[in-house]
Amino acid sequence: MQIKADLHVHTTYSKDSLITPKDLVYYSKKRGLDAVAVTDHNYIDGAYKIAKETDFLIIPGMEVSSNDGHIVALNVKELIPRGLSAEETVERIHNAGGVAIACHPYVLFKGALKESVCNTFDAIEIINARAFPFKRSVNKAIQTAERLNLSRVGGTDAHYGPQIGYGYTVIEAAEPTVEAISEAIIQGHCQPFGRPVPISLNFMLNLQRLKRMGKT
Ligand SMILES: [Zn+2]
Ligand SMILES: [Zn+2]
């Protein structure tokens, strides 16, 4: 069966995101997704908490700040520590039963893995709907996927509800479970889709962040 999932979303368990658990489910359904991955920065407990509280299919994960750049870990059962090398981080993810994804590897800011992407990764994020510059990031990621023979995924890196679903992955999974989805991604039975988040929605995110700062 085909499962449409945004594999990169931050909730309020990430300090820089405005997406409450309620928003997460609301916008995921609104955008026609079948599943959504919760990938908060260096934190895993929130994802499992949200998964318990909803019937919507949540793929628990986290985004690990490795010393070489950001790495999305899906379906890990424990916290993966930050500050390790990319190689070590991927190994920890695999030991924790998870899927290691090189996310936004070629964006122009700190956090891009660039040449640290290697063939021990399970997948590479071809589409990151908030990547800048978008086209260049997509093209470079495709080249790396070809060179290293990595599975290809897409996600939004959403930090604001209406951004959810601009990037997504269609996964050919045996059944709608986190395990089957993880296995399908590892096997490469998936395809990335999406388009850049409109500038207006990034503007709204920054505006809401400023408003929130004003309140505290
Ligand atoms: Zn990141
Ligand atoms: Zn992210």
Coordinates of C-alpha atoms and ligand atoms in Angstrom, one line a residue:
M1 CA 0.0 0.0 0.0
Q2 CA 1.1 3.6 -0.6
I3 CA 1.6 5.9 2.4
K4 CA 2.1 9.6 1.9
A5 CA 4.1 11.0 4.8
D6 CA 5.9 14.2 5.7
L7 CA 9.1 12.8 7.2
H8 CA 10.5 16.0 8.8
V9 CA 8.3 18.0 11.2
H10 CA 9.2 19.9 14.4
T11 CA 6.7 20.3 17.2
T12 CA 6.7 22.6 20.2
Y13 CA 9.0 20.1 21.8
S14 CA 11.6 21.9 19.6
K15 CA 12.0 25.3 21.1
D16 CA 12.0 26.9 17.6
S17 CA 8.7 25.4 16.4
L18 CA 5.1 26.6 16.8
I19 CA 3.4 23.3 16.0
T20 CA 1.4 21.9 18.9
P21 CA 0.5 18.2 18.9
K22 CA -3.1 19.3 17.9
D23 CA -1.8 21.4 15.0
L24 CA 0.4 18.5 13.8
V25 CA -2.6 16.1 13.4
Y26 CA -4.9 18.8 12.1
Y27 CA -2.6 20.0 9.3
S28 CA -1.3 16.5 8.4
K29 CA -4.9 15.4 7.8
K30 CA -5.8 18.6 6.0
R31 CA -2.9 18.1 3.6
G32 CA -3.9 14.5 2.9
L33 CA -1.1 12.8 4.6
D34 CA -1.4 9.3 5.9
A35 CA 1.5 9.6 8.4
V36 CA 3.8 12.2 9.8
A37 CA 7.3 11.9 11.3
V38 CA 8.0 14.0 14.5
T39 CA 11.6 15.0 14.4
D40 CA 12.3 17.4 17.2
H41 CA 15.8 18.7 17.8
N42 CA 17.8 16.4 20.0
Y43 CA 14.7 15.1 21.8
I44 CA 12.7 11.9 21.4
D45 CA 10.2 11.7 24.3
G46 CA 7.8 14.2 22.7
A47 CA 7.3 12.1 19.6
Y48 CA 6.4 9.0 21.6
K49 CA 4.0 11.1 23.8
I50 CA 2.2 12.5 20.8
A51 CA 2.0 9.0 19.2
K52 CA 0.3 7.7 22.3
E53 CA -2.2 10.4 22.3
T54 CA -3.5 10.2 18.7
D55 CA -4.9 7.6 16.3
F56 CA -3.1 9.3 13.4
L57 CA 0.0 7.4 12.3
I58 CA 3.0 9.1 13.9
I59 CA 6.5 8.0 13.0
P60 CA 8.6 8.8 16.1
G61 CA 12.0 10.3 15.4
M62 CA 14.4 13.1 16.2
E63 CA 16.8 15.4 14.4
V64 CA 20.3 14.9 15.9
S65 CA 22.9 17.7 15.8
S66 CA 26.0 15.8 15.0
N67 CA 29.3 17.5 14.8
D68 CA 29.2 17.2 11.0
G69 CA 25.6 18.3 10.5
H70 CA 22.0 17.5 11.1
I71 CA 20.8 13.9 10.9
V72 CA 17.2 12.7 11.1
A73 CA 16.7 9.5 13.0
L74 CA 13.4 7.7 12.4
N75 CA 12.0 4.9 14.6
V76 CA 14.8 5.1 17.2
K77 CA 13.7 3.8 20.6
E78 CA 16.1 5.9 22.6
L79 CA 17.7 9.4 22.5
I80 CA 20.7 9.6 20.2
P81 CA 23.3 12.0 21.8
R82 CA 24.3 15.2 20.0
G83 CA 27.9 16.2 19.3
L84 CA 29.2 13.0 17.8
S85 CA 30.6 12.6 14.4
A86 CA 28.2 11.8 11.5
E87 CA 29.7 8.3 11.3
E88 CA 29.2 7.6 15.0
T89 CA 25.7 9.1 15.0
V90 CA 24.6 6.8 12.1
E91 CA 26.0 3.8 14.0
R92 CA 24.1 4.8 17.2
I93 CA 20.9 5.2 15.1
H94 CA 21.3 1.7 13.7
N95 CA 22.1 0.2 17.1
A96 CA 18.8 1.8 18.3
G97 CA 16.9 0.1 15.5
G98 CA 16.4 3.3 13.5
V99 CA 16.7 4.8 10.0
A100 CA 19.4 7.4 9.4
I101 CA 18.6 10.2 7.0
A102 CA 21.0 12.8 5.8
C103 CA 18.7 15.8 6.0
H104 CA 19.1 19.1 4.1
P105 CA 22.7 18.1 3.2
Y106 CA 23.4 21.0 1.0
V107 CA 21.7 24.1 2.5
L108 CA 23.8 27.2 3.0
F109 CA 23.9 27.2 6.8
K110 CA 25.4 25.4 9.7
G111 CA 23.8 22.0 9.9
A112 CA 24.5 20.9 6.4
L113 CA 26.4 17.5 6.2
K114 CA 27.9 18.2 2.8
E115 CA 30.8 15.8 2.2
S116 CA 30.0 13.9 5.5
V117 CA 27.1 12.1 3.7
C118 CA 28.4 8.5 3.3
N119 CA 27.0 5.2 2.3
T120 CA 26.2 4.0 5.8
F121 CA 23.2 6.4 5.7
D122 CA 19.9 4.7 4.9
A123 CA 18.5 7.6 3.0
I124 CA 19.0 11.2 1.9
E125 CA 16.5 14.0 2.0
I126 CA 16.2 15.0 -1.6
I127 CA 13.3 17.4 -1.0
N128 CA 13.5 19.7 2.1
A129 CA 10.7 22.2 1.4
R130 CA 12.4 24.9 3.4
A131 CA 15.9 24.3 1.9
F132 CA 17.7 27.4 0.5
P133 CA 18.5 27.6 -2.3
F134 CA 15.9 25.0 -3.1
K135 CA 16.8 23.9 -6.7
R136 CA 20.5 23.7 -6.0
S137 CA 19.9 21.6 -2.8
V138 CA 17.6 19.2 -4.7
N139 CA 20.1 18.7 -7.6
K140 CA 23.1 18.2 -5.4
A141 CA 21.2 15.7 -3.2
I142 CA 20.1 13.7 -6.3
Q143 CA 23.7 13.5 -7.4
T144 CA 24.8 12.2 -4.0
A145 CA 21.9 9.7 -3.9
E146 CA 23.0 8.3 -7.2
R147 CA 26.7 8.1 -6.2
L148 CA 26.1 6.4 -2.9
N149 CA 23.0 4.5 -3.9
L150 CA 20.9 5.9 -1.0
S151 CA 17.1 5.8 -0.6
R152 CA 15.4 9.1 -1.5
V153 CA 13.0 10.9 0.8
G154 CA 11.2 14.2 1.2
G155 CA 9.9 16.3 4.1
T156 CA 9.1 19.9 4.9
D157 CA 11.2 20.7 8.0
A158 CA 8.0 22.4 9.1
H159 CA 8.0 24.7 12.2
Y160 CA 4.6 26.2 11.6
G161 CA 1.4 24.2 11.0
P162 CA 0.4 25.5 7.6
Q163 CA 3.9 24.5 6.3
I164 CA 3.2 20.8 6.8
G165 CA 3.0 18.7 3.7
Y166 CA 4.9 20.9 1.2
G167 CA 7.6 18.2 1.2
Y168 CA 6.6 14.5 1.5
T169 CA 7.5 10.9 0.7
V170 CA 5.3 8.3 -0.9
I171 CA 6.3 5.0 0.6
E172 CA 5.3 1.6 -0.7
A173 CA 4.9 -0.3 2.6
A174 CA 3.5 -3.7 3.4
E175 CA 1.2 -2.2 6.1
P176 CA 0.6 1.1 7.8
T177 CA 3.0 0.6 10.7
V178 CA 6.1 2.4 11.7
E179 CA 8.1 -0.8 11.3
A180 CA 6.9 -1.5 7.8
I181 CA 7.5 2.2 6.8
S182 CA 11.0 2.1 8.2
E183 CA 11.8 -1.2 6.3
A184 CA 10.4 0.2 3.1
I185 CA 12.5 3.3 3.3
I186 CA 15.7 1.2 4.0
Q187 CA 14.8 -0.9 0.9
G188 CA 14.3 2.2 -1.2
H189 CA 10.6 1.6 -1.8
C190 CA 9.9 5.3 -1.6
Q191 CA 9.9 8.5 -3.6
P192 CA 10.2 12.2 -2.6
F193 CA 7.8 14.9 -3.8
G194 CA 7.1 18.5 -3.0
R195 CA 7.8 22.1 -3.6
P196 CA 9.2 25.0 -1.6
V197 CA 7.2 26.4 1.3
P198 CA 5.8 29.8 0.0
I199 CA 7.7 32.8 1.3
S200 CA 4.5 34.1 2.9
L201 CA 4.4 31.0 5.2
N202 CA 8.0 31.5 6.3
F203 CA 7.3 35.1 6.9
M204 CA 4.3 34.1 9.1
L205 CA 6.5 31.8 11.1
N206 CA 9.0 34.5 11.8
L207 CA 6.2 37.0 12.7
Q208 CA 4.6 34.5 15.2
R209 CA 8.1 33.8 16.7
L210 CA 8.6 37.6 17.2
K211 CA 5.2 37.9 18.8
R212 CA 6.0 35.0 21.1
M213 CA 9.3 36.6 22.1
G214 CA 7.4 39.9 22.9
K215 CA 5.2 38.0 25.3
T216 CA 8.0 36.4 27.3
Ligands
ZN1 ZN 18.2 20.7 10.5
ZN2 ZN 14.6 20.1 11.0

